[in-house]
Amino acid sequence: MTSPDTSGLASLRPRLPSPVQEVVDGRFERRGVRLLLKRDDLIHPELIGNKWRKLAPNLAAAAGRTVVTFGGAWSNHLRATAAAGRLLGIPTVGVVRGDELATRPLNPSLARCTADGMRLRFVDRTTYRRKAEPSVLAALLRAAGAEDACVVPEGGSNAEAVRGCRELGAELRGKADVVAVACGTGGTLAGLAAGLAPGQRALGVPVLKGGFLAPETEALQREAFGGRRGTWALDDRFHFGGYARVPAELEAFAADFEQRHGLPVERLYVAKLLYGLVTLVDEGALPPGTTLAAVITGRPFP
Ligand SMILES: *Cc1c(COP(=O)(O)O)cnc(C)c1O
């Protein structure tokens, strides 16, 4: 990154590059696949994983202005933004999907956001869906008293964020043949794939149902880099019914993985990624001799 650090981010002492750890797991070993964990969950205790990589360039661009962003009731991105606001002294506003939430006790995730000083604005689902329309956005900012704010989109994925995630790929150059990551908006995958060396490939495992992520990831790469970059593909089979769905089979898988490897497994994204990788390797989708790196993008909350 060549832009000067006007945001105090360096004072937060991120652990970068994040550590890479090899784990021995019979389900990979018997197929001749080496499994590495790229521990982005260790970058910072509160700005966790890909959220650091995506927020850091946006916070630098905000240069102290209020940051307004968007998310659902359990959004990891809202929590990370709120924590960044507290740590760096930047005012934050979170626009939350679902106006019914305003009349209930805050859930632990939103309670953490407000404890970190984030002001929450609850909007109905129709308005939330239209939040990128200029007139809707302008009204939201006016209502929040934050007209000159730096606006970061839902999930934090804009061109700056995607370019920030390119560093994740660069850190893995020469270390793996295939790098796999769980996807929400696809921003992390878009940057990761662009940062890898030729000959390395990226695999995304979407946690949302719908199969819409390939064009969105491609659009993010166009926005950030002017065109498609790197070699990447998606496997849409491991969403387990949709966002935040954690059926018993996935829960059991995640608990077992934690027991085997002493790794806290975040359920909404990382569990689905690891389940997908065990399945793919079992299917023989990766040739023997492959080194596979799984990006550990987060940590369970709380
Ligand atoms: C936000 C998040 C993701 C998804 O990142 P995208 O860039 O939106 O695809 C993956 N894993 C974890 C743990 C996250 O919090």
PDB file of C-alpha atoms and ligand atoms in Angstrom:
ATOM      1  CA  MET A   1       0.000   0.000   0.000  1.00  0.00           C
ATOM      2  CA  THR A   2       1.529   3.323  -0.984  1.00  0.00           C
ATOM      3  CA  SER A   3      -1.051   5.674   0.579  1.00  0.00           C
ATOM      4  CA  PRO A   4       0.106   7.291   3.822  1.00  0.00           C
ATOM      5  CA  ASP A   5      -1.394   5.877   6.987  1.00  0.00           C
ATOM      6  CA  THR A   6      -3.516   8.739   8.245  1.00  0.00           C
ATOM      7  CA  SER A   7      -5.769   6.465  10.235  1.00  0.00           C
ATOM      8  CA  GLY A   8      -3.517   5.156  12.997  1.00  0.00           C
ATOM      9  CA  LEU A   9      -3.953   1.597  11.752  1.00  0.00           C
ATOM     10  CA  ALA A  10      -0.274   0.777  12.182  1.00  0.00           C
ATOM     11  CA  SER A  11      -0.624   1.575  15.903  1.00  0.00           C
ATOM     12  CA  LEU A  12      -2.991  -1.401  16.155  1.00  0.00           C
ATOM     13  CA  ARG A  13      -0.067  -3.725  15.354  1.00  0.00           C
ATOM     14  CA  PRO A  14      -1.750  -6.182  13.017  1.00  0.00           C
ATOM     15  CA  ARG A  15      -0.062  -9.560  12.733  1.00  0.00           C
ATOM     16  CA  LEU A  16       0.830  -9.423   9.045  1.00  0.00           C
ATOM     17  CA  PRO A  17       1.616 -11.484   7.131  1.00  0.00           C
ATOM     18  CA  SER A  18      -0.737 -13.784   9.019  1.00  0.00           C
ATOM     19  CA  PRO A  19       0.712 -17.162  10.094  1.00  0.00           C
ATOM     20  CA  VAL A  20       0.451 -20.311   7.978  1.00  0.00           C
ATOM     21  CA  GLN A  21       0.053 -23.531   9.904  1.00  0.00           C
ATOM     22  CA  GLU A  22       0.181 -27.105   8.599  1.00  0.00           C
ATOM     23  CA  VAL A  23      -2.300 -29.554  10.072  1.00  0.00           C
ATOM     24  CA  VAL A  24      -2.252 -33.308   9.778  1.00  0.00           C
ATOM     25  CA  ASP A  25      -5.695 -34.687   9.073  1.00  0.00           C
ATOM     26  CA  GLY A  26      -6.207 -38.255   7.883  1.00  0.00           C
ATOM     27  CA  ARG A  27      -9.043 -37.240   5.542  1.00  0.00           C
ATOM     28  CA  PHE A  28      -6.573 -35.161   3.508  1.00  0.00           C
ATOM     29  CA  GLU A  29      -3.496 -37.274   4.101  1.00  0.00           C
ATOM     30  CA  ARG A  30      -4.981 -40.426   2.630  1.00  0.00           C
ATOM     31  CA  ARG A  31      -5.627 -38.570  -0.627  1.00  0.00           C
ATOM     32  CA  GLY A  32      -2.070 -37.228  -0.712  1.00  0.00           C
ATOM     33  CA  VAL A  33      -3.213 -33.643  -0.056  1.00  0.00           C
ATOM     34  CA  ARG A  34      -1.282 -31.363   2.311  1.00  0.00           C
ATOM     35  CA  LEU A  35      -3.542 -29.027   4.285  1.00  0.00           C
ATOM     36  CA  LEU A  36      -2.396 -25.587   5.394  1.00  0.00           C
ATOM     37  CA  LEU A  37      -4.415 -23.130   7.440  1.00  0.00           C
ATOM     38  CA  LYS A  38      -3.878 -19.466   6.584  1.00  0.00           C
ATOM     39  CA  ARG A  39      -4.615 -17.951   9.986  1.00  0.00           C
ATOM     40  CA  ASP A  40      -6.171 -14.600   9.102  1.00  0.00           C
ATOM     41  CA  ASP A  41      -8.194 -15.022  12.303  1.00  0.00           C
ATOM     42  CA  LEU A  42      -4.988 -14.063  14.149  1.00  0.00           C
ATOM     43  CA  ILE A  43      -4.411 -10.712  12.383  1.00  0.00           C
ATOM     44  CA  HIS A  44      -6.045  -8.683  15.142  1.00  0.00           C
ATOM     45  CA  PRO A  45      -8.159  -9.667  18.193  1.00  0.00           C
ATOM     46  CA  GLU A  46     -11.059  -7.365  17.189  1.00  0.00           C
ATOM     47  CA  LEU A  47     -10.538  -6.540  13.513  1.00  0.00           C
ATOM     48  CA  ILE A  48     -10.627 -10.171  12.596  1.00  0.00           C
ATOM     49  CA  GLY A  49      -9.491 -11.889   9.465  1.00  0.00           C
ATOM     50  CA  ASN A  50     -10.596 -10.608   6.100  1.00  0.00           C
ATOM     51  CA  LYS A  51     -12.412  -7.768   7.903  1.00  0.00           C
ATOM     52  CA  TRP A  52      -9.027  -6.215   8.671  1.00  0.00           C
ATOM     53  CA  ARG A  53      -7.890  -6.583   5.076  1.00  0.00           C
ATOM     54  CA  LYS A  54     -11.100  -5.039   3.750  1.00  0.00           C
ATOM     55  CA  LEU A  55     -11.568  -2.271   6.314  1.00  0.00           C
ATOM     56  CA  ALA A  56      -8.001  -1.022   6.585  1.00  0.00           C
ATOM     57  CA  PRO A  57      -7.900   0.746   3.193  1.00  0.00           C
ATOM     58  CA  ASN A  58     -11.407   2.138   3.721  1.00  0.00           C
ATOM     59  CA  LEU A  59     -10.526   3.530   7.135  1.00  0.00           C
ATOM     60  CA  ALA A  60      -7.437   5.137   5.657  1.00  0.00           C
ATOM     61  CA  ALA A  61      -9.626   6.712   2.945  1.00  0.00           C
ATOM     62  CA  ALA A  62     -12.147   7.913   5.546  1.00  0.00           C
ATOM     63  CA  ALA A  63      -9.376  10.020   7.115  1.00  0.00           C
ATOM     64  CA  GLY A  64     -11.312  10.541  10.329  1.00  0.00           C
ATOM     65  CA  ARG A  65     -14.739  11.189   8.793  1.00  0.00           C
ATOM     66  CA  THR A  66     -17.724   9.252  10.108  1.00  0.00           C
ATOM     67  CA  VAL A  67     -17.939   5.780   8.556  1.00  0.00           C
ATOM     68  CA  VAL A  68     -21.435   4.621   7.606  1.00  0.00           C
ATOM     69  CA  THR A  69     -21.956   0.986   6.712  1.00  0.00           C
ATOM     70  CA  PHE A  70     -24.630  -1.703   6.446  1.00  0.00           C
ATOM     71  CA  GLY A  71     -25.377  -5.181   7.690  1.00  0.00           C
ATOM     72  CA  GLY A  72     -27.763  -7.746   9.118  1.00  0.00           C
ATOM     73  CA  ALA A  73     -28.472  -8.413  12.782  1.00  0.00           C
ATOM     74  CA  TRP A  74     -25.439 -10.717  13.203  1.00  0.00           C
ATOM     75  CA  SER A  75     -23.032  -9.044  10.786  1.00  0.00           C
ATOM     76  CA  ASN A  76     -19.325  -9.695  11.441  1.00  0.00           C
ATOM     77  CA  HIS A  77     -18.640  -6.649   9.281  1.00  0.00           C
ATOM     78  CA  LEU A  78     -20.697  -4.309  11.507  1.00  0.00           C
ATOM     79  CA  ARG A  79     -18.895  -5.571  14.601  1.00  0.00           C
ATOM     80  CA  ALA A  80     -15.482  -5.122  12.999  1.00  0.00           C
ATOM     81  CA  THR A  81     -16.357  -1.590  11.843  1.00  0.00           C
ATOM     82  CA  ALA A  82     -17.627  -0.655  15.300  1.00  0.00           C
ATOM     83  CA  ALA A  83     -14.468  -2.006  16.927  1.00  0.00           C
ATOM     84  CA  ALA A  84     -12.299  -0.101  14.465  1.00  0.00           C
ATOM     85  CA  GLY A  85     -14.229   3.068  15.281  1.00  0.00           C
ATOM     86  CA  ARG A  86     -13.566   2.686  18.984  1.00  0.00           C
ATOM     87  CA  LEU A  87      -9.887   1.795  18.539  1.00  0.00           C
ATOM     88  CA  LEU A  88      -9.174   4.623  16.100  1.00  0.00           C
ATOM     89  CA  GLY A  89     -11.547   7.278  17.444  1.00  0.00           C
ATOM     90  CA  ILE A  90     -13.647   7.340  14.262  1.00  0.00           C
ATOM     91  CA  PRO A  91     -17.433   7.853  14.590  1.00  0.00           C
ATOM     92  CA  THR A  92     -19.405   4.956  13.060  1.00  0.00           C
ATOM     93  CA  VAL A  93     -23.015   4.466  12.011  1.00  0.00           C
ATOM     94  CA  GLY A  94     -24.449   1.019  11.292  1.00  0.00           C
ATOM     95  CA  VAL A  95     -27.554   0.748   9.124  1.00  0.00           C
ATOM     96  CA  VAL A  96     -29.236  -2.494  10.161  1.00  0.00           C
ATOM     97  CA  ARG A  97     -31.625  -4.523   8.029  1.00  0.00           C
ATOM     98  CA  GLY A  98     -34.999  -4.984   9.783  1.00  0.00           C
ATOM     99  CA  ASP A  99     -36.850  -2.167  11.564  1.00  0.00           C
ATOM    100  CA  GLU A 100     -38.528  -4.693  13.890  1.00  0.00           C
ATOM    101  CA  LEU A 101     -35.134  -5.112  15.570  1.00  0.00           C
ATOM    102  CA  ALA A 102     -35.398  -1.560  16.920  1.00  0.00           C
ATOM    103  CA  THR A 103     -38.172  -2.555  19.332  1.00  0.00           C
ATOM    104  CA  ARG A 104     -36.457  -5.651  20.712  1.00  0.00           C
ATOM    105  CA  PRO A 105     -33.576  -6.006  23.135  1.00  0.00           C
ATOM    106  CA  LEU A 106     -30.385  -5.858  21.065  1.00  0.00           C
ATOM    107  CA  ASN A 107     -28.849  -9.211  20.273  1.00  0.00           C
ATOM    108  CA  PRO A 108     -25.283  -9.747  21.573  1.00  0.00           C
ATOM    109  CA  SER A 109     -23.726  -8.822  18.224  1.00  0.00           C
ATOM    110  CA  LEU A 110     -25.561  -5.480  17.947  1.00  0.00           C
ATOM    111  CA  ALA A 111     -25.053  -4.852  21.669  1.00  0.00           C
ATOM    112  CA  ARG A 112     -21.322  -5.162  21.062  1.00  0.00           C
ATOM    113  CA  CYS A 113     -21.612  -2.653  18.210  1.00  0.00           C
ATOM    114  CA  THR A 114     -23.298  -0.048  20.407  1.00  0.00           C
ATOM    115  CA  ALA A 115     -20.866  -0.717  23.280  1.00  0.00           C
ATOM    116  CA  ASP A 116     -18.131   0.169  20.793  1.00  0.00           C
ATOM    117  CA  GLY A 117     -19.850   3.477  20.110  1.00  0.00           C
ATOM    118  CA  MET A 118     -21.561   2.631  16.820  1.00  0.00           C
ATOM    119  CA  ARG A 119     -24.852   4.440  16.307  1.00  0.00           C
ATOM    120  CA  LEU A 120     -27.435   2.031  14.897  1.00  0.00           C
ATOM    121  CA  ARG A 121     -30.214   2.965  12.457  1.00  0.00           C
ATOM    122  CA  PHE A 122     -32.782   0.275  11.793  1.00  0.00           C
ATOM    123  CA  VAL A 123     -34.490   0.303   8.403  1.00  0.00           C
ATOM    124  CA  ASP A 124     -37.243  -1.835   6.924  1.00  0.00           C
ATOM    125  CA  ARG A 125     -36.247  -4.509   4.454  1.00  0.00           C
ATOM    126  CA  THR A 126     -37.535  -2.676   1.383  1.00  0.00           C
ATOM    127  CA  THR A 127     -35.512   0.430   2.168  1.00  0.00           C
ATOM    128  CA  TYR A 128     -32.515  -1.718   3.011  1.00  0.00           C
ATOM    129  CA  ARG A 129     -32.670  -3.418  -0.381  1.00  0.00           C
ATOM    130  CA  ARG A 130     -32.647   0.008  -2.071  1.00  0.00           C
ATOM    131  CA  LYS A 131     -29.808   1.439   0.057  1.00  0.00           C
ATOM    132  CA  ALA A 132     -27.434   1.903  -2.874  1.00  0.00           C
ATOM    133  CA  GLU A 133     -29.884   4.100  -4.802  1.00  0.00           C
ATOM    134  CA  PRO A 134     -28.611   7.689  -4.543  1.00  0.00           C
ATOM    135  CA  SER A 135     -31.867   9.176  -3.239  1.00  0.00           C
ATOM    136  CA  VAL A 136     -32.361   6.417  -0.642  1.00  0.00           C
ATOM    137  CA  LEU A 137     -28.744   6.657   0.488  1.00  0.00           C
ATOM    138  CA  ALA A 138     -28.909  10.447   0.722  1.00  0.00           C
ATOM    139  CA  ALA A 139     -32.014  10.208   2.911  1.00  0.00           C
ATOM    140  CA  LEU A 140     -30.336   7.639   5.174  1.00  0.00           C
ATOM    141  CA  LEU A 141     -27.255   9.823   5.590  1.00  0.00           C
ATOM    142  CA  ARG A 142     -29.351  12.917   6.249  1.00  0.00           C
ATOM    143  CA  ALA A 143     -31.391  11.084   8.889  1.00  0.00           C
ATOM    144  CA  ALA A 144     -28.157   9.961  10.544  1.00  0.00           C
ATOM    145  CA  GLY A 145     -26.715  13.490  10.447  1.00  0.00           C
ATOM    146  CA  ALA A 146     -23.761  12.124   8.511  1.00  0.00           C
ATOM    147  CA  GLU A 147     -23.985  13.760   5.082  1.00  0.00           C
ATOM    148  CA  ASP A 148     -20.219  13.976   4.520  1.00  0.00           C
ATOM    149  CA  ALA A 149     -19.604  10.428   5.751  1.00  0.00           C
ATOM    150  CA  CYS A 150     -17.432   7.795   4.139  1.00  0.00           C
ATOM    151  CA  VAL A 151     -19.896   5.126   2.974  1.00  0.00           C
ATOM    152  CA  VAL A 152     -18.704   1.516   3.019  1.00  0.00           C
ATOM    153  CA  PRO A 153     -21.055  -0.970   1.349  1.00  0.00           C
ATOM    154  CA  GLU A 154     -22.630  -4.021   2.990  1.00  0.00           C
ATOM    155  CA  GLY A 155     -20.018  -6.619   3.834  1.00  0.00           C
ATOM    156  CA  GLY A 156     -17.351  -3.979   3.240  1.00  0.00           C
ATOM    157  CA  SER A 157     -16.706  -5.045  -0.345  1.00  0.00           C
ATOM    158  CA  ASN A 158     -15.755  -2.141  -2.569  1.00  0.00           C
ATOM    159  CA  ALA A 159     -12.751  -1.627  -4.843  1.00  0.00           C
ATOM    160  CA  GLU A 160     -10.501  -0.510  -1.963  1.00  0.00           C
ATOM    161  CA  ALA A 161     -11.416  -3.613   0.040  1.00  0.00           C
ATOM    162  CA  VAL A 162     -10.823  -5.940  -2.903  1.00  0.00           C
ATOM    163  CA  ARG A 163      -7.429  -4.381  -3.520  1.00  0.00           C
ATOM    164  CA  GLY A 164      -6.671  -4.812   0.211  1.00  0.00           C
ATOM    165  CA  CYS A 165      -7.390  -8.538  -0.090  1.00  0.00           C
ATOM    166  CA  ARG A 166      -4.864  -8.878  -2.909  1.00  0.00           C
ATOM    167  CA  GLU A 167      -2.227  -8.947  -0.157  1.00  0.00           C
ATOM    168  CA  LEU A 168      -3.761 -12.188   1.167  1.00  0.00           C
ATOM    169  CA  GLY A 169      -2.964 -13.834  -2.176  1.00  0.00           C
ATOM    170  CA  ALA A 170       0.502 -12.299  -2.294  1.00  0.00           C
ATOM    171  CA  GLU A 171       1.282 -13.738   1.157  1.00  0.00           C
ATOM    172  CA  LEU A 172       0.482 -17.210  -0.185  1.00  0.00           C
ATOM    173  CA  ARG A 173       2.659 -17.067  -3.298  1.00  0.00           C
ATOM    174  CA  GLY A 174       4.852 -20.158  -3.519  1.00  0.00           C
ATOM    175  CA  LYS A 175       3.084 -21.764  -0.553  1.00  0.00           C
ATOM    176  CA  ALA A 176       0.101 -23.637  -2.032  1.00  0.00           C
ATOM    177  CA  ASP A 177      -1.351 -24.914  -5.306  1.00  0.00           C
ATOM    178  CA  VAL A 178      -4.959 -24.205  -4.371  1.00  0.00           C
ATOM    179  CA  VAL A 179      -6.220 -21.587  -1.920  1.00  0.00           C
ATOM    180  CA  ALA A 180      -9.783 -21.903  -0.673  1.00  0.00           C
ATOM    181  CA  VAL A 181     -11.949 -19.287   1.038  1.00  0.00           C
ATOM    182  CA  ALA A 182     -15.555 -18.983   2.223  1.00  0.00           C
ATOM    183  CA  CYS A 183     -17.513 -16.287   0.391  1.00  0.00           C
ATOM    184  CA  GLY A 184     -20.250 -13.878   1.371  1.00  0.00           C
ATOM    185  CA  THR A 185     -20.022 -10.980  -1.081  1.00  0.00           C
ATOM    186  CA  GLY A 186     -17.041 -12.487  -2.954  1.00  0.00           C
ATOM    187  CA  GLY A 187     -14.803  -9.493  -2.202  1.00  0.00           C
ATOM    188  CA  THR A 188     -12.154 -11.510  -0.414  1.00  0.00           C
ATOM    189  CA  LEU A 189     -12.031 -14.109  -3.199  1.00  0.00           C
ATOM    190  CA  ALA A 190     -11.809 -11.371  -5.834  1.00  0.00           C
ATOM    191  CA  GLY A 191      -8.724  -9.862  -4.181  1.00  0.00           C
ATOM    192  CA  LEU A 192      -7.141 -13.159  -3.171  1.00  0.00           C
ATOM    193  CA  ALA A 193      -7.272 -14.534  -6.724  1.00  0.00           C
ATOM    194  CA  ALA A 194      -5.685 -11.354  -8.062  1.00  0.00           C
ATOM    195  CA  GLY A 195      -2.796 -11.614  -5.604  1.00  0.00           C
ATOM    196  CA  LEU A 196      -1.807 -15.230  -6.265  1.00  0.00           C
ATOM    197  CA  ALA A 197       1.040 -16.147  -8.606  1.00  0.00           C
ATOM    198  CA  PRO A 198       0.339 -17.608 -12.061  1.00  0.00           C
ATOM    199  CA  GLY A 199      -0.217 -21.353 -11.671  1.00  0.00           C
ATOM    200  CA  GLN A 200      -1.927 -21.013  -8.312  1.00  0.00           C
ATOM    201  CA  ARG A 201      -5.711 -21.116  -8.219  1.00  0.00           C
ATOM    202  CA  ALA A 202      -8.387 -19.926  -5.836  1.00  0.00           C
ATOM    203  CA  LEU A 203     -11.565 -21.736  -4.880  1.00  0.00           C
ATOM    204  CA  GLY A 204     -14.544 -19.979  -3.320  1.00  0.00           C
ATOM    205  CA  VAL A 205     -17.220 -21.660  -1.219  1.00  0.00           C
ATOM    206  CA  PRO A 206     -20.332 -19.427  -1.072  1.00  0.00           C
ATOM    207  CA  VAL A 207     -22.273 -19.562   2.204  1.00  0.00           C
ATOM    208  CA  LEU A 208     -25.359 -17.953   0.702  1.00  0.00           C
ATOM    209  CA  LYS A 209     -27.814 -19.833  -1.434  1.00  0.00           C
ATOM    210  CA  GLY A 210     -28.601 -18.670  -4.932  1.00  0.00           C
ATOM    211  CA  GLY A 211     -25.607 -19.215  -7.186  1.00  0.00           C
ATOM    212  CA  PHE A 212     -25.267 -15.492  -8.003  1.00  0.00           C
ATOM    213  CA  LEU A 213     -21.715 -15.007  -6.833  1.00  0.00           C
ATOM    214  CA  ALA A 214     -19.679 -15.589 -10.016  1.00  0.00           C
ATOM    215  CA  PRO A 215     -20.915 -12.448 -11.813  1.00  0.00           C
ATOM    216  CA  GLU A 216     -20.668 -10.428  -8.589  1.00  0.00           C
ATOM    217  CA  THR A 217     -17.079 -11.530  -7.951  1.00  0.00           C
ATOM    218  CA  GLU A 218     -16.231 -10.742 -11.543  1.00  0.00           C
ATOM    219  CA  ALA A 219     -17.830  -7.297 -11.217  1.00  0.00           C
ATOM    220  CA  LEU A 220     -15.776  -6.624  -8.071  1.00  0.00           C
ATOM    221  CA  GLN A 221     -12.594  -7.580  -9.951  1.00  0.00           C
ATOM    222  CA  ARG A 222     -13.561  -5.260 -12.808  1.00  0.00           C
ATOM    223  CA  GLU A 223     -14.183  -2.432 -10.381  1.00  0.00           C
ATOM    224  CA  ALA A 224     -10.900  -2.990  -8.511  1.00  0.00           C
ATOM    225  CA  PHE A 225      -8.555  -4.039 -11.326  1.00  0.00           C
ATOM    226  CA  GLY A 226     -10.309  -3.254 -14.605  1.00  0.00           C
ATOM    227  CA  GLY A 227     -10.977  -6.881 -15.526  1.00  0.00           C
ATOM    228  CA  ARG A 228     -10.943 -10.502 -14.451  1.00  0.00           C
ATOM    229  CA  ARG A 229      -7.756 -11.481 -12.589  1.00  0.00           C
ATOM    230  CA  GLY A 230      -6.196 -14.789 -11.578  1.00  0.00           C
ATOM    231  CA  THR A 231      -7.681 -18.255 -11.806  1.00  0.00           C
ATOM    232  CA  TRP A 232     -10.705 -18.820  -9.616  1.00  0.00           C
ATOM    233  CA  ALA A 233     -13.864 -20.888  -9.433  1.00  0.00           C
ATOM    234  CA  LEU A 234     -16.791 -21.406  -7.076  1.00  0.00           C
ATOM    235  CA  ASP A 235     -18.346 -24.544  -5.638  1.00  0.00           C
ATOM    236  CA  ASP A 236     -21.944 -23.778  -4.745  1.00  0.00           C
ATOM    237  CA  ARG A 237     -22.780 -27.033  -2.949  1.00  0.00           C
ATOM    238  CA  PHE A 238     -21.922 -26.156   0.639  1.00  0.00           C
ATOM    239  CA  HIS A 239     -24.257 -23.343   1.727  1.00  0.00           C
ATOM    240  CA  PHE A 240     -26.321 -25.743   3.921  1.00  0.00           C
ATOM    241  CA  GLY A 241     -29.592 -24.015   3.077  1.00  0.00           C
ATOM    242  CA  GLY A 242     -28.412 -20.412   3.230  1.00  0.00           C
ATOM    243  CA  TYR A 243     -26.782 -17.710   5.291  1.00  0.00           C
ATOM    244  CA  ALA A 244     -26.510 -18.481   9.015  1.00  0.00           C
ATOM    245  CA  ARG A 245     -28.059 -21.925   8.582  1.00  0.00           C
ATOM    246  CA  VAL A 246     -26.088 -24.362  10.695  1.00  0.00           C
ATOM    247  CA  PRO A 247     -27.826 -27.745  10.599  1.00  0.00           C
ATOM    248  CA  ALA A 248     -26.818 -30.493  13.047  1.00  0.00           C
ATOM    249  CA  GLU A 249     -24.527 -32.209  10.552  1.00  0.00           C
ATOM    250  CA  LEU A 250     -22.483 -29.035  10.053  1.00  0.00           C
ATOM    251  CA  GLU A 251     -22.425 -28.322  13.783  1.00  0.00           C
ATOM    252  CA  ALA A 252     -21.113 -31.845  14.461  1.00  0.00           C
ATOM    253  CA  PHE A 253     -18.502 -31.488  11.728  1.00  0.00           C
ATOM    254  CA  ALA A 254     -17.280 -28.165  13.145  1.00  0.00           C
ATOM    255  CA  ALA A 255     -17.141 -29.459  16.740  1.00  0.00           C
ATOM    256  CA  ASP A 256     -15.163 -32.491  15.548  1.00  0.00           C
ATOM    257  CA  PHE A 257     -12.715 -30.304  13.595  1.00  0.00           C
ATOM    258  CA  GLU A 258     -12.189 -28.141  16.685  1.00  0.00           C
ATOM    259  CA  GLN A 259     -11.459 -31.225  18.752  1.00  0.00           C
ATOM    260  CA  ARG A 260      -9.039 -32.688  16.216  1.00  0.00           C
ATOM    261  CA  HIS A 261      -7.041 -29.554  15.589  1.00  0.00           C
ATOM    262  CA  GLY A 262      -7.651 -27.158  18.480  1.00  0.00           C
ATOM    263  CA  LEU A 263      -8.891 -24.530  16.034  1.00  0.00           C
ATOM    264  CA  PRO A 264     -11.962 -22.462  17.013  1.00  0.00           C
ATOM    265  CA  VAL A 265     -14.243 -22.929  13.977  1.00  0.00           C
ATOM    266  CA  GLU A 266     -16.469 -19.974  13.066  1.00  0.00           C
ATOM    267  CA  ARG A 267     -19.767 -21.571  12.050  1.00  0.00           C
ATOM    268  CA  LEU A 268     -21.318 -19.253   9.413  1.00  0.00           C
ATOM    269  CA  TYR A 269     -18.381 -19.244   7.005  1.00  0.00           C
ATOM    270  CA  VAL A 270     -15.340 -21.256   8.069  1.00  0.00           C
ATOM    271  CA  ALA A 271     -17.261 -24.433   8.976  1.00  0.00           C
ATOM    272  CA  LYS A 272     -18.856 -24.518   5.521  1.00  0.00           C
ATOM    273  CA  LEU A 273     -15.481 -23.997   3.865  1.00  0.00           C
ATOM    274  CA  LEU A 274     -13.806 -26.819   5.801  1.00  0.00           C
ATOM    275  CA  TYR A 275     -16.753 -29.176   5.230  1.00  0.00           C
ATOM    276  CA  GLY A 276     -16.578 -28.408   1.525  1.00  0.00           C
ATOM    277  CA  LEU A 277     -12.859 -29.125   1.420  1.00  0.00           C
ATOM    278  CA  VAL A 278     -13.183 -32.452   3.220  1.00  0.00           C
ATOM    279  CA  THR A 279     -15.905 -33.417   0.703  1.00  0.00           C
ATOM    280  CA  LEU A 280     -13.921 -32.283  -2.357  1.00  0.00           C
ATOM    281  CA  VAL A 281     -10.805 -34.126  -1.254  1.00  0.00           C
ATOM    282  CA  ASP A 282     -12.859 -37.238  -0.510  1.00  0.00           C
ATOM    283  CA  GLU A 283     -14.270 -37.024  -4.040  1.00  0.00           C
ATOM    284  CA  GLY A 284     -10.711 -37.027  -5.388  1.00  0.00           C
ATOM    285  CA  ALA A 285     -11.149 -33.533  -6.845  1.00  0.00           C
ATOM    286  CA  LEU A 286      -7.539 -32.621  -5.984  1.00  0.00           C
ATOM    287  CA  PRO A 287      -4.682 -34.733  -7.365  1.00  0.00           C
ATOM    288  CA  PRO A 288      -2.254 -36.364  -4.907  1.00  0.00           C
ATOM    289  CA  GLY A 289       0.649 -34.040  -4.220  1.00  0.00           C
ATOM    290  CA  THR A 290      -1.579 -30.965  -4.037  1.00  0.00           C
ATOM    291  CA  THR A 291      -0.924 -28.427  -1.299  1.00  0.00           C
ATOM    292  CA  LEU A 292      -4.205 -26.868  -0.253  1.00  0.00           C
ATOM    293  CA  ALA A 293      -4.439 -23.731   1.868  1.00  0.00           C
ATOM    294  CA  ALA A 294      -7.713 -22.952   3.652  1.00  0.00           C
ATOM    295  CA  VAL A 295      -8.121 -19.315   4.655  1.00  0.00           C
ATOM    296  CA  ILE A 296      -9.418 -19.069   8.230  1.00  0.00           C
ATOM    297  CA  THR A 297     -11.280 -15.795   7.797  1.00  0.00           C
ATOM    298  CA  GLY A 298     -12.817 -15.535  11.235  1.00  0.00           C
ATOM    299  CA  ARG A 299     -13.354 -16.712  14.755  1.00  0.00           C
ATOM    300  CA  PRO A 300     -16.564 -17.686  16.590  1.00  0.00           C
ATOM    301  CA  PHE A 301     -18.510 -14.888  18.270  1.00  0.00           C
ATOM    302  CA  PRO A 302     -18.478 -14.036  21.159  1.00  0.00           C
TER     303      PRO A 302
HETATM  304  C1  LIG B   1     -17.267 -11.499   6.116  1.00  0.00           C
HETATM  305  C2  LIG B   1     -16.715 -12.877   6.195  1.00  0.00           C
HETATM  306  C3  LIG B   1     -16.468 -13.654   5.040  1.00  0.00           C
HETATM  307  C4  LIG B   1     -16.914 -13.237   3.660  1.00  0.00           C
HETATM  308  O1  LIG B   1     -16.117 -12.323   3.013  1.00  0.00           O
HETATM  309  P1  LIG B   1     -16.590 -11.724   1.590  1.00  0.00           P
HETATM  310  O2  LIG B   1     -15.463 -10.853   1.214  1.00  0.00           O
HETATM  311  O3  LIG B   1     -17.852 -10.950   1.840  1.00  0.00           O
HETATM  312  O4  LIG B   1     -16.827 -12.839   0.636  1.00  0.00           O
HETATM  313  C5  LIG B   1     -15.868 -14.891   5.206  1.00  0.00           C
HETATM  314  N1  LIG B   1     -15.568 -15.361   6.434  1.00  0.00           N
HETATM  315  C6  LIG B   1     -15.821 -14.673   7.557  1.00  0.00           C
HETATM  316  C7  LIG B   1     -15.506 -15.285   8.874  1.00  0.00           C
HETATM  317  C8  LIG B   1     -16.407 -13.404   7.475  1.00  0.00           C
HETATM  318  O5  LIG B   1     -16.675 -12.731   8.613  1.00  0.00           O
END
